[in-house]
PDB file of C-alpha atoms and ligand atoms in Angstrom:
ATOM      1  CA  UNK A  13      -9.788 185.262  88.473  1.00  0.00           C
ATOM      2  CA  UNK A  14      -8.053 184.810  85.378  1.00  0.00           C
ATOM      3  CA  UNK A  15      -5.489 182.819  86.533  1.00  0.00           C
ATOM      4  CA  UNK A  16      -7.508 180.131  87.901  1.00  0.00           C
ATOM      5  CA  UNK A  17      -6.780 178.094  84.618  1.00  0.00           C
ATOM      6  CA  UNK A  18      -3.198 178.150  84.375  1.00  0.00           C
ATOM      7  CA  UNK A  19      -2.993 177.127  88.199  1.00  0.00           C
ATOM      8  CA  UNK A  20      -5.373 173.920  87.315  1.00  0.00           C
ATOM      9  CA  UNK A  21      -3.284 173.019  84.464  1.00  0.00           C
ATOM     10  CA  UNK A  22      -0.215 173.268  87.246  1.00  0.00           C
ATOM     11  CA  UNK A  23      -2.084 170.629  89.304  1.00  0.00           C
ATOM     12  CA  UNK A  24      -2.385 168.578  86.874  1.00  0.00           C
ATOM     13  CA  UNK A  25       1.234 168.969  85.598  1.00  0.00           C
ATOM     14  CA  UNK A  26       2.210 168.264  89.291  1.00  0.00           C
ATOM     15  CA  UNK A  27      -0.192 165.000  89.659  1.00  0.00           C
ATOM     16  CA  UNK A  28       1.218 163.802  86.447  1.00  0.00           C
ATOM     17  CA  UNK A  29       4.904 164.348  87.950  1.00  0.00           C
ATOM     18  CA  UNK A  30       3.871 162.420  90.901  1.00  0.00           C
ATOM     19  CA  UNK A  31       2.399 159.590  89.398  1.00  0.00           C
ATOM     20  CA  UNK A  32       5.686 159.243  87.096  1.00  0.00           C
ATOM     21  CA  UNK A  33       8.010 159.234  90.542  1.00  0.00           C
ATOM     22  CA  UNK A  34       5.561 157.064  92.046  1.00  0.00           C
ATOM     23  CA  UNK A  35       5.970 154.347  89.187  1.00  0.00           C
ATOM     24  CA  UNK A  36       9.586 154.838  88.721  1.00  0.00           C
ATOM     25  CA  UNK A  37      10.615 152.031  90.955  1.00  0.00           C
ATOM     26  CA  UNK A  38       8.380 149.713  88.284  1.00  0.00           C
ATOM     27  CA  UNK A  39      10.860 150.228  85.599  1.00  0.00           C
ATOM     28  CA  UNK A  40      10.273 146.570  84.989  1.00  0.00           C
ATOM     29  CA  UNK A  41       6.578 145.849  84.616  1.00  0.00           C
ATOM     30  CA  UNK A  42       6.458 142.605  82.469  1.00  0.00           C
ATOM     31  CA  UNK A  43       6.817 139.055  82.534  1.00  0.00           C
ATOM     32  CA  UNK A  44       9.441 139.606  80.405  1.00  0.00           C
ATOM     33  CA  UNK A  45      13.367 138.390  81.506  1.00  0.00           C
ATOM     34  CA  UNK A  46      14.233 141.681  83.578  1.00  0.00           C
ATOM     35  CA  UNK A  47      17.449 142.521  82.859  1.00  0.00           C
ATOM     36  CA  UNK A  48      19.823 145.791  84.352  1.00  0.00           C
ATOM     37  CA  UNK A  49      23.108 146.718  82.256  1.00  0.00           C
ATOM     38  CA  UNK A  50      25.544 148.809  84.090  1.00  0.00           C
ATOM     39  CA  UNK A  51      25.890 151.427  81.246  1.00  0.00           C
ATOM     40  CA  UNK A  52      24.217 152.359  77.976  1.00  0.00           C
ATOM     41  CA  UNK A  53      26.335 150.694  75.103  1.00  0.00           C
ATOM     42  CA  UNK A  54      25.681 147.363  77.007  1.00  0.00           C
ATOM     43  CA  UNK A  55      22.123 147.925  77.581  1.00  0.00           C
ATOM     44  CA  UNK A  56      22.007 148.132  73.618  1.00  0.00           C
ATOM     45  CA  UNK A  57      23.576 144.631  73.453  1.00  0.00           C
ATOM     46  CA  UNK A  58      21.510 143.335  75.923  1.00  0.00           C
ATOM     47  CA  UNK A  59      18.308 144.532  74.099  1.00  0.00           C
ATOM     48  CA  UNK A  60      19.636 143.419  70.506  1.00  0.00           C
ATOM     49  CA  UNK A  61      20.502 139.758  71.966  1.00  0.00           C
ATOM     50  CA  UNK A  62      17.365 139.186  73.870  1.00  0.00           C
ATOM     51  CA  UNK A  63      15.173 141.041  71.620  1.00  0.00           C
ATOM     52  CA  UNK A  64      11.307 140.585  72.880  1.00  0.00           C
ATOM     53  CA  UNK A  65      12.073 138.425  75.666  1.00  0.00           C
ATOM     54  CA  UNK A  66      14.173 141.257  77.937  1.00  0.00           C
ATOM     55  CA  UNK A  67      13.742 144.172  79.385  1.00  0.00           C
ATOM     56  CA  UNK A  68      16.798 146.293  80.171  1.00  0.00           C
ATOM     57  CA  UNK A  69      17.446 149.315  82.447  1.00  0.00           C
ATOM     58  CA  UNK A  70      21.073 150.858  82.090  1.00  0.00           C
ATOM     59  CA  UNK A  71      22.069 152.361  85.345  1.00  0.00           C
ATOM     60  CA  UNK A  72      24.378 154.990  83.662  1.00  0.00           C
ATOM     61  CA  UNK A  73      22.426 156.132  80.716  1.00  0.00           C
ATOM     62  CA  UNK A  74      23.388 157.767  77.186  1.00  0.00           C
ATOM     63  CA  UNK A  75      25.273 160.503  77.110  1.00  0.00           C
ATOM     64  CA  UNK A  76      26.440 159.915  80.909  1.00  0.00           C
ATOM     65  CA  UNK A  77      29.970 159.385  82.319  1.00  0.00           C
ATOM     66  CA  UNK A  78      30.249 155.834  84.312  1.00  0.00           C
ATOM     67  CA  UNK A  79      33.770 156.844  85.610  1.00  0.00           C
ATOM     68  CA  UNK A  80      32.176 159.552  88.004  1.00  0.00           C
ATOM     69  CA  UNK A  81      28.858 157.829  88.353  1.00  0.00           C
ATOM     70  CA  UNK A  82      27.472 157.967  91.744  1.00  0.00           C
ATOM     71  CA  UNK A  83      24.109 155.486  92.312  1.00  0.00           C
ATOM     72  CA  UNK A  84      20.703 156.959  93.307  1.00  0.00           C
ATOM     73  CA  UNK A  85      19.448 155.560  96.087  1.00  0.00           C
ATOM     74  CA  UNK A  86      16.327 154.297  94.297  1.00  0.00           C
ATOM     75  CA  UNK A  87      18.715 152.266  91.291  1.00  0.00           C
ATOM     76  CA  UNK A  88      19.452 149.615  93.985  1.00  0.00           C
ATOM     77  CA  UNK A  89      15.449 148.879  93.878  1.00  0.00           C
ATOM     78  CA  UNK A  90      15.711 148.643  90.134  1.00  0.00           C
ATOM     79  CA  UNK A  91      18.614 146.035  90.792  1.00  0.00           C
ATOM     80  CA  UNK A  92      16.474 144.486  93.488  1.00  0.00           C
ATOM     81  CA  UNK A  93      13.812 143.656  90.644  1.00  0.00           C
ATOM     82  CA  UNK A  94      16.386 142.154  88.574  1.00  0.00           C
ATOM     83  CA  UNK A  95      16.989 138.804  87.583  1.00  0.00           C
ATOM     84  CA  UNK A  96      20.223 139.613  85.753  1.00  0.00           C
ATOM     85  CA  UNK A  97      23.333 142.180  86.131  1.00  0.00           C
ATOM     86  CA  UNK A  98      25.339 142.867  83.009  1.00  0.00           C
ATOM     87  CA  UNK A  99      28.180 144.758  83.871  1.00  0.00           C
ATOM     88  CA  UNK A 100      31.896 145.300  81.532  1.00  0.00           C
ATOM     89  CA  UNK A 101      34.356 144.470  84.287  1.00  0.00           C
ATOM     90  CA  UNK A 102      38.064 145.311  83.925  1.00  0.00           C
ATOM     91  CA  UNK A 103      37.438 147.818  87.153  1.00  0.00           C
ATOM     92  CA  UNK A 104      34.809 150.084  85.221  1.00  0.00           C
ATOM     93  CA  UNK A 105      31.952 149.536  87.496  1.00  0.00           C
ATOM     94  CA  UNK A 106      33.604 150.342  91.151  1.00  0.00           C
ATOM     95  CA  UNK A 107      30.505 151.584  92.227  1.00  0.00           C
ATOM     96  CA  UNK A 108      28.350 148.307  91.192  1.00  0.00           C
ATOM     97  CA  UNK A 109      29.063 145.921  93.933  1.00  0.00           C
ATOM     98  CA  UNK A 110      28.074 148.379  97.060  1.00  0.00           C
ATOM     99  CA  UNK A 111      24.858 149.212  94.536  1.00  0.00           C
ATOM    100  CA  UNK A 112      24.269 145.290  94.812  1.00  0.00           C
ATOM    101  CA  UNK A 113      24.556 144.881  98.714  1.00  0.00           C
ATOM    102  CA  UNK A 114      22.543 147.691  99.212  1.00  0.00           C
ATOM    103  CA  UNK A 115      19.538 146.392  97.111  1.00  0.00           C
ATOM    104  CA  UNK A 116      19.234 143.412  99.864  1.00  0.00           C
ATOM    105  CA  UNK A 117      19.275 140.837  96.628  1.00  0.00           C
ATOM    106  CA  UNK A 118      21.831 138.442  95.107  1.00  0.00           C
ATOM    107  CA  UNK A 119      20.662 138.928  91.202  1.00  0.00           C
ATOM    108  CA  UNK A 120      23.236 137.127  88.651  1.00  0.00           C
ATOM    109  CA  UNK A 121      26.112 139.251  87.537  1.00  0.00           C
ATOM    110  CA  UNK A 122      27.771 138.379  84.549  1.00  0.00           C
ATOM    111  CA  UNK A 123      31.022 140.337  83.096  1.00  0.00           C
ATOM    112  CA  UNK A 124      30.871 140.993  79.537  1.00  0.00           C
ATOM    113  CA  UNK A 125      34.642 141.629  79.045  1.00  0.00           C
ATOM    114  CA  UNK A 126      35.491 137.970  80.276  1.00  0.00           C
ATOM    115  CA  UNK A 127      37.817 136.406  77.942  1.00  0.00           C
ATOM    116  CA  UNK A 128      39.049 139.576  76.810  1.00  0.00           C
ATOM    117  CA  UNK A 129      42.713 140.211  76.447  1.00  0.00           C
ATOM    118  CA  UNK A 130      43.133 143.521  78.838  1.00  0.00           C
ATOM    119  CA  UNK A 131      45.326 146.514  77.872  1.00  0.00           C
ATOM    120  CA  UNK A 132      47.460 147.522  80.857  1.00  0.00           C
ATOM    121  CA  UNK A 133      48.123 151.280  81.022  1.00  0.00           C
ATOM    122  CA  UNK A 134      51.474 152.463  81.204  1.00  0.00           C
ATOM    123  CA  UNK A 135      49.849 155.647  82.261  1.00  0.00           C
ATOM    124  CA  UNK A 136      51.297 158.004  84.943  1.00  0.00           C
ATOM    125  CA  UNK A 137      47.570 157.470  87.126  1.00  0.00           C
ATOM    126  CA  UNK A 138      47.454 153.814  87.749  1.00  0.00           C
ATOM    127  CA  UNK A 139      50.222 152.074  86.036  1.00  0.00           C
ATOM    128  CA  UNK A 140      49.191 148.246  85.429  1.00  0.00           C
ATOM    129  CA  UNK A 141      45.543 148.792  86.109  1.00  0.00           C
ATOM    130  CA  UNK A 142      43.361 147.080  82.964  1.00  0.00           C
ATOM    131  CA  UNK A 143      42.186 149.432  80.863  1.00  0.00           C
ATOM    132  CA  UNK A 144      37.865 148.932  80.721  1.00  0.00           C
ATOM    133  CA  UNK A 145      37.171 150.216  77.006  1.00  0.00           C
ATOM    134  CA  UNK A 146      37.685 147.063  75.551  1.00  0.00           C
ATOM    135  CA  UNK A 147      34.399 147.491  73.545  1.00  0.00           C
ATOM    136  CA  UNK A 148      36.125 149.695  71.149  1.00  0.00           C
ATOM    137  CA  UNK A 149      37.772 146.972  69.102  1.00  0.00           C
ATOM    138  CA  UNK A 150      34.657 145.188  67.590  1.00  0.00           C
ATOM    139  CA  UNK A 151      36.280 142.102  68.062  1.00  0.00           C
ATOM    140  CA  UNK A 152      35.897 142.128  71.595  1.00  0.00           C
ATOM    141  CA  UNK A 153      32.229 143.215  71.262  1.00  0.00           C
ATOM    142  CA  UNK A 154      31.956 139.884  69.569  1.00  0.00           C
ATOM    143  CA  UNK A 155      33.203 138.378  72.666  1.00  0.00           C
ATOM    144  CA  UNK A 156      30.664 140.530  74.738  1.00  0.00           C
ATOM    145  CA  UNK A 157      28.010 139.301  72.599  1.00  0.00           C
ATOM    146  CA  UNK A 158      28.831 135.931  73.239  1.00  0.00           C
ATOM    147  CA  UNK A 159      29.346 136.141  76.703  1.00  0.00           C
ATOM    148  CA  UNK A 160      26.115 137.876  77.196  1.00  0.00           C
ATOM    149  CA  UNK A 161      24.190 135.490  75.311  1.00  0.00           C
ATOM    150  CA  UNK A 162      25.347 132.916  77.322  1.00  0.00           C
ATOM    151  CA  UNK A 163      23.882 134.301  80.275  1.00  0.00           C
ATOM    152  CA  UNK A 164      20.531 135.068  78.726  1.00  0.00           C
ATOM    153  CA  UNK A 165      20.164 131.248  77.919  1.00  0.00           C
ATOM    154  CA  UNK A 166      21.121 130.323  81.409  1.00  0.00           C
ATOM    155  CA  UNK A 167      18.565 132.943  83.296  1.00  0.00           C
ATOM    156  CA  UNK A 168      16.151 132.059  80.805  1.00  0.00           C
ATOM    157  CA  UNK A 169      16.630 128.755  79.314  1.00  0.00           C
ATOM    158  CA  UNK A 170      12.883 128.508  77.335  1.00  0.00           C
ATOM    159  CA  UNK A 171      14.288 131.094  75.114  1.00  0.00           C
ATOM    160  CA  UNK A 172      17.914 129.538  74.066  1.00  0.00           C
ATOM    161  CA  UNK A 173      16.624 128.787  70.278  1.00  0.00           C
ATOM    162  CA  UNK A 174      15.895 133.064  69.982  1.00  0.00           C
ATOM    163  CA  UNK A 175      18.847 133.887  71.870  1.00  0.00           C
ATOM    164  CA  UNK A 176      20.882 131.602  69.667  1.00  0.00           C
ATOM    165  CA  UNK A 177      19.372 133.162  66.223  1.00  0.00           C
ATOM    166  CA  UNK A 178      19.665 136.878  67.689  1.00  0.00           C
ATOM    167  CA  UNK A 179      23.314 136.287  68.459  1.00  0.00           C
ATOM    168  CA  UNK A 180      24.135 134.826  65.108  1.00  0.00           C
ATOM    169  CA  UNK A 181      22.436 137.675  63.232  1.00  0.00           C
ATOM    170  CA  UNK A 182      24.124 140.553  65.632  1.00  0.00           C
ATOM    171  CA  UNK A 183      27.178 138.529  65.157  1.00  0.00           C
ATOM    172  CA  UNK A 184      26.940 138.981  61.270  1.00  0.00           C
ATOM    173  CA  UNK A 185      26.100 142.804  61.845  1.00  0.00           C
ATOM    174  CA  UNK A 186      29.321 143.215  64.044  1.00  0.00           C
ATOM    175  CA  UNK A 187      31.891 141.568  61.620  1.00  0.00           C
ATOM    176  CA  UNK A 188      30.742 143.785  58.695  1.00  0.00           C
ATOM    177  CA  UNK A 189      31.508 146.843  60.993  1.00  0.00           C
ATOM    178  CA  UNK A 190      34.880 145.803  61.698  1.00  0.00           C
ATOM    179  CA  UNK A 191      35.821 145.127  58.157  1.00  0.00           C
ATOM    180  CA  UNK A 192      34.057 148.602  57.569  1.00  0.00           C
ATOM    181  CA  UNK A 193      36.483 150.422  59.977  1.00  0.00           C
ATOM    182  CA  UNK A 194      39.464 148.574  58.947  1.00  0.00           C
ATOM    183  CA  UNK A 195      39.035 149.393  55.568  1.00  0.00           C
ATOM    184  CA  UNK A 196      38.285 153.492  56.207  1.00  0.00           C
ATOM    185  CA  UNK A 197      41.325 153.223  58.603  1.00  0.00           C
ATOM    186  CA  UNK A 198      43.400 151.780  55.722  1.00  0.00           C
ATOM    187  CA  UNK A 199      42.377 154.306  53.574  1.00  0.00           C
ATOM    188  CA  UNK A 200      44.233 157.200  55.262  1.00  0.00           C
ATOM    189  CA  UNK A 201      48.037 158.000  55.010  1.00  0.00           C
ATOM    190  CA  UNK A 202      50.070 156.753  58.180  1.00  0.00           C
ATOM    191  CA  UNK A 203      51.021 160.153  59.318  1.00  0.00           C
ATOM    192  CA  UNK A 204      47.491 161.292  59.155  1.00  0.00           C
ATOM    193  CA  UNK A 205      46.499 157.967  61.834  1.00  0.00           C
ATOM    194  CA  UNK A 206      47.106 160.268  64.889  1.00  0.00           C
ATOM    195  CA  UNK A 207      44.690 161.896  67.054  1.00  0.00           C
ATOM    196  CA  UNK A 208      44.147 163.610  70.479  1.00  0.00           C
ATOM    197  CA  UNK A 209      41.070 162.558  73.197  1.00  0.00           C
ATOM    198  CA  UNK A 210      40.520 163.815  76.373  1.00  0.00           C
ATOM    199  CA  UNK A 211      40.795 160.534  77.977  1.00  0.00           C
ATOM    200  CA  UNK A 212      42.312 157.383  77.362  1.00  0.00           C
ATOM    201  CA  UNK A 213      39.079 155.690  75.926  1.00  0.00           C
ATOM    202  CA  UNK A 214      40.432 154.465  72.449  1.00  0.00           C
ATOM    203  CA  UNK A 215      43.332 152.501  73.071  1.00  0.00           C
ATOM    204  CA  UNK A 216      41.854 148.963  72.127  1.00  0.00           C
ATOM    205  CA  UNK A 217      40.403 150.884  69.031  1.00  0.00           C
ATOM    206  CA  UNK A 218      43.660 152.321  68.075  1.00  0.00           C
ATOM    207  CA  UNK A 219      45.878 149.024  68.508  1.00  0.00           C
ATOM    208  CA  UNK A 220      42.487 147.198  66.654  1.00  0.00           C
ATOM    209  CA  UNK A 221      42.759 149.664  63.651  1.00  0.00           C
ATOM    210  CA  UNK A 222      46.243 150.949  63.495  1.00  0.00           C
ATOM    211  CA  UNK A 223      45.352 154.606  65.234  1.00  0.00           C
ATOM    212  CA  UNK A 224      47.862 156.523  67.123  1.00  0.00           C
ATOM    213  CA  UNK A 225      46.150 158.275  70.278  1.00  0.00           C
ATOM    214  CA  UNK A 226      47.177 160.500  72.718  1.00  0.00           C
ATOM    215  CA  UNK A 227      44.792 162.064  75.803  1.00  0.00           C
ATOM    216  CA  UNK A 228      45.934 164.509  78.534  1.00  0.00           C
ATOM    217  CA  UNK A 229      44.146 162.416  81.045  1.00  0.00           C
ATOM    218  CA  UNK A 230      44.086 158.501  81.539  1.00  0.00           C
ATOM    219  CA  UNK A 231      42.066 155.974  81.583  1.00  0.00           C
ATOM    220  CA  UNK A 232      39.380 157.057  83.855  1.00  0.00           C
ATOM    221  CA  UNK A 233      37.534 160.861  84.018  1.00  0.00           C
ATOM    222  CA  UNK A 234      37.853 161.158  87.561  1.00  0.00           C
ATOM    223  CA  UNK A 235      41.399 162.644  87.467  1.00  0.00           C
ATOM    224  CA  UNK A 236      42.112 166.460  86.483  1.00  0.00           C
ATOM    225  CA  UNK A 237      45.283 166.657  84.381  1.00  0.00           C
ATOM    226  CA  UNK A 238      47.790 169.184  85.919  1.00  0.00           C
ATOM    227  CA  UNK A 239      48.776 172.185  83.768  1.00  0.00           C
ATOM    228  CA  UNK A 240      52.231 170.435  83.487  1.00  0.00           C
ATOM    229  CA  UNK A 241      50.060 167.472  81.917  1.00  0.00           C
ATOM    230  CA  UNK A 242      48.671 169.756  79.225  1.00  0.00           C
ATOM    231  CA  UNK A 243      51.765 171.675  78.864  1.00  0.00           C
ATOM    232  CA  UNK A 244      53.898 168.451  77.819  1.00  0.00           C
ATOM    233  CA  UNK A 245      50.605 167.054  75.861  1.00  0.00           C
ATOM    234  CA  UNK A 246      50.667 170.301  73.689  1.00  0.00           C
ATOM    235  CA  UNK A 247      54.173 170.070  72.911  1.00  0.00           C
ATOM    236  CA  UNK A 248      53.534 166.075  71.489  1.00  0.00           C
ATOM    237  CA  UNK A 249      50.917 167.647  69.542  1.00  0.00           C
ATOM    238  CA  UNK A 250      52.882 169.924  67.778  1.00  0.00           C
ATOM    239  CA  UNK A 251      55.857 167.639  67.393  1.00  0.00           C
ATOM    240  CA  UNK A 252      54.264 164.873  65.544  1.00  0.00           C
ATOM    241  CA  UNK A 253      51.728 167.023  63.517  1.00  0.00           C
ATOM    242  CA  UNK A 254      48.772 165.712  65.069  1.00  0.00           C
ATOM    243  CA  UNK A 255      46.061 166.543  62.663  1.00  0.00           C
ATOM    244  CA  UNK A 256      42.900 166.532  64.897  1.00  0.00           C
ATOM    245  CA  UNK A 257      41.743 166.727  68.235  1.00  0.00           C
ATOM    246  CA  UNK A 258      38.425 165.628  69.241  1.00  0.00           C
ATOM    247  CA  UNK A 259      36.060 166.054  71.965  1.00  0.00           C
ATOM    248  CA  UNK A 260      33.789 163.043  74.041  1.00  0.00           C
ATOM    249  CA  UNK A 261      30.229 162.778  74.186  1.00  0.00           C
ATOM    250  CA  UNK A 262      29.897 162.364  77.963  1.00  0.00           C
ATOM    251  CA  UNK A 263      32.964 164.725  78.679  1.00  0.00           C
ATOM    252  CA  UNK A 264      33.162 168.442  78.786  1.00  0.00           C
ATOM    253  CA  UNK A 265      34.591 170.123  75.972  1.00  0.00           C
ATOM    254  CA  UNK A 266      36.617 172.871  77.329  1.00  0.00           C
ATOM    255  CA  UNK A 267      40.264 171.465  77.860  1.00  0.00           C
ATOM    256  CA  UNK A 268      39.778 169.955  74.220  1.00  0.00           C
ATOM    257  CA  UNK A 269      38.928 173.298  72.730  1.00  0.00           C
ATOM    258  CA  UNK A 270      41.757 174.863  74.568  1.00  0.00           C
ATOM    259  CA  UNK A 271      44.571 172.102  73.314  1.00  0.00           C
ATOM    260  CA  UNK A 272      43.364 172.911  69.786  1.00  0.00           C
ATOM    261  CA  UNK A 273      43.619 176.189  69.742  1.00  0.00           C
ATOM    262  CA  UNK A 274      47.059 176.265  71.078  1.00  0.00           C
ATOM    263  CA  UNK A 275      48.308 173.597  69.115  1.00  0.00           C
ATOM    264  CA  UNK A 276      46.582 174.645  65.684  1.00  0.00           C
ATOM    265  CA  UNK A 277      45.148 170.703  64.997  1.00  0.00           C
ATOM    266  CA  UNK A 278      42.171 170.997  63.945  1.00  0.00           C
ATOM    267  CA  UNK A 279      38.740 170.239  66.362  1.00  0.00           C
ATOM    268  CA  UNK A 280      37.635 166.938  64.882  1.00  0.00           C
ATOM    269  CA  UNK A 281      34.242 167.114  66.058  1.00  0.00           C
ATOM    270  CA  UNK A 282      32.529 164.158  68.724  1.00  0.00           C
ATOM    271  CA  UNK A 283      34.032 160.666  69.399  1.00  0.00           C
ATOM    272  CA  UNK A 284      31.582 158.652  71.310  1.00  0.00           C
ATOM    273  CA  UNK A 285      33.804 156.542  74.150  1.00  0.00           C
ATOM    274  CA  UNK A 286      31.684 155.716  77.042  1.00  0.00           C
ATOM    275  CA  UNK A 287      28.684 156.322  76.356  1.00  0.00           C
ATOM    276  CA  UNK A 288      25.840 155.942  73.758  1.00  0.00           C
ATOM    277  CA  UNK A 289      23.617 159.293  72.161  1.00  0.00           C
ATOM    278  CA  UNK A 290      19.738 159.155  73.084  1.00  0.00           C
ATOM    279  CA  UNK A 291      18.262 156.978  70.674  1.00  0.00           C
ATOM    280  CA  UNK A 292      17.349 159.836  68.300  1.00  0.00           C
ATOM    281  CA  UNK A 293      21.432 160.879  67.980  1.00  0.00           C
ATOM    282  CA  UNK A 294      23.420 159.497  65.758  1.00  0.00           C
ATOM    283  CA  UNK A 295      24.883 156.721  68.474  1.00  0.00           C
ATOM    284  CA  UNK A 296      21.890 155.369  69.672  1.00  0.00           C
ATOM    285  CA  UNK A 297      23.363 151.662  69.442  1.00  0.00           C
ATOM    286  CA  UNK A 298      26.686 150.061  69.664  1.00  0.00           C
ATOM    287  CA  UNK A 299      27.068 150.279  65.906  1.00  0.00           C
ATOM    288  CA  UNK A 300      25.965 152.641  64.745  1.00  0.00           C
ATOM    289  CA  UNK A 301      28.205 154.741  67.767  1.00  0.00           C
ATOM    290  CA  UNK A 302      31.119 153.059  65.812  1.00  0.00           C
ATOM    291  CA  UNK A 303      29.813 154.417  62.596  1.00  0.00           C
ATOM    292  CA  UNK A 304      29.339 157.630  64.146  1.00  0.00           C
ATOM    293  CA  UNK A 305      33.129 157.639  65.264  1.00  0.00           C
ATOM    294  CA  UNK A 306      34.369 156.399  62.067  1.00  0.00           C
ATOM    295  CA  UNK A 307      32.676 159.201  60.028  1.00  0.00           C
ATOM    296  CA  UNK A 308      34.131 161.693  62.628  1.00  0.00           C
ATOM    297  CA  UNK A 309      37.789 160.203  62.322  1.00  0.00           C
ATOM    298  CA  UNK A 310      37.316 160.249  58.376  1.00  0.00           C
ATOM    299  CA  UNK A 311      35.939 163.741  58.043  1.00  0.00           C
ATOM    300  CA  UNK A 312      38.944 165.200  60.233  1.00  0.00           C
ATOM    301  CA  UNK A 313      41.875 163.096  58.965  1.00  0.00           C
ATOM    302  CA  UNK A 314      41.471 162.174  55.201  1.00  0.00           C
ATOM    303  CA  UNK A 315      43.819 164.191  53.498  1.00  0.00           C
TER     304      UNK A 315
HETATM  305 ZN1  LIG B 429      36.409 155.762  79.756  1.00  0.00          ZN
END
């Protein structure tokens, strides 16, 4: 029987997979402070600020869309082991309370956007709803970092000095990032500072750094744009001479490809809005994500 060896290989692989599945609920396996973050950007901030004292699991991982997230049943087991849950707030995680209820436990929940002045959307789909994408303004990310640090200090008082030191270091990096973005955008002629993205994820960014934004769908990716929405946007792009259209990392690029083709606007590449790339990608952390976005914007918009 020439196929005996491969069959044993398959058995071994199956056993390894089984072991992996059985160990999955033990995502937390140390005496560090056990944290759950609702999505990849908050998970990165929590790791930066918590350092060696914390273990962090993200519910919505890299390259995944939090708007359309449907929690898997085993994720309530991850929450059951957490001491602290870090969420964005501003209606970004409508699924979170149900997931916490399903866990049968009551971990502390903090909203990193507390204290941010929210944009209220004027877009047709949810007029007056808060825009959740506050992290796209680095000044807001500094507020997130302070809120997360306070929560870490309450949950793990022995680590207070470490958390304060981590915040000080991280905040210096955030201030440098903010200055870098400001200087880059300021170097562009005003008529070039216009872009189209799939959904309205960059309004805080545009407000903070002077970039005009258009999008065929609103604050959430749940809605599909109508043919009229798309036709209206195409007219706007042509009328305003918008130089570039960008795809977003966690969203199907089909619509943006179509809009670029119909308007003659340049396809500017990829922007990261609501999710990091995986660790080896160009946007593995909040800071490198913002840097990758600036690089893509400058490449597409510099005359
Ligand atoms: Zn979004």
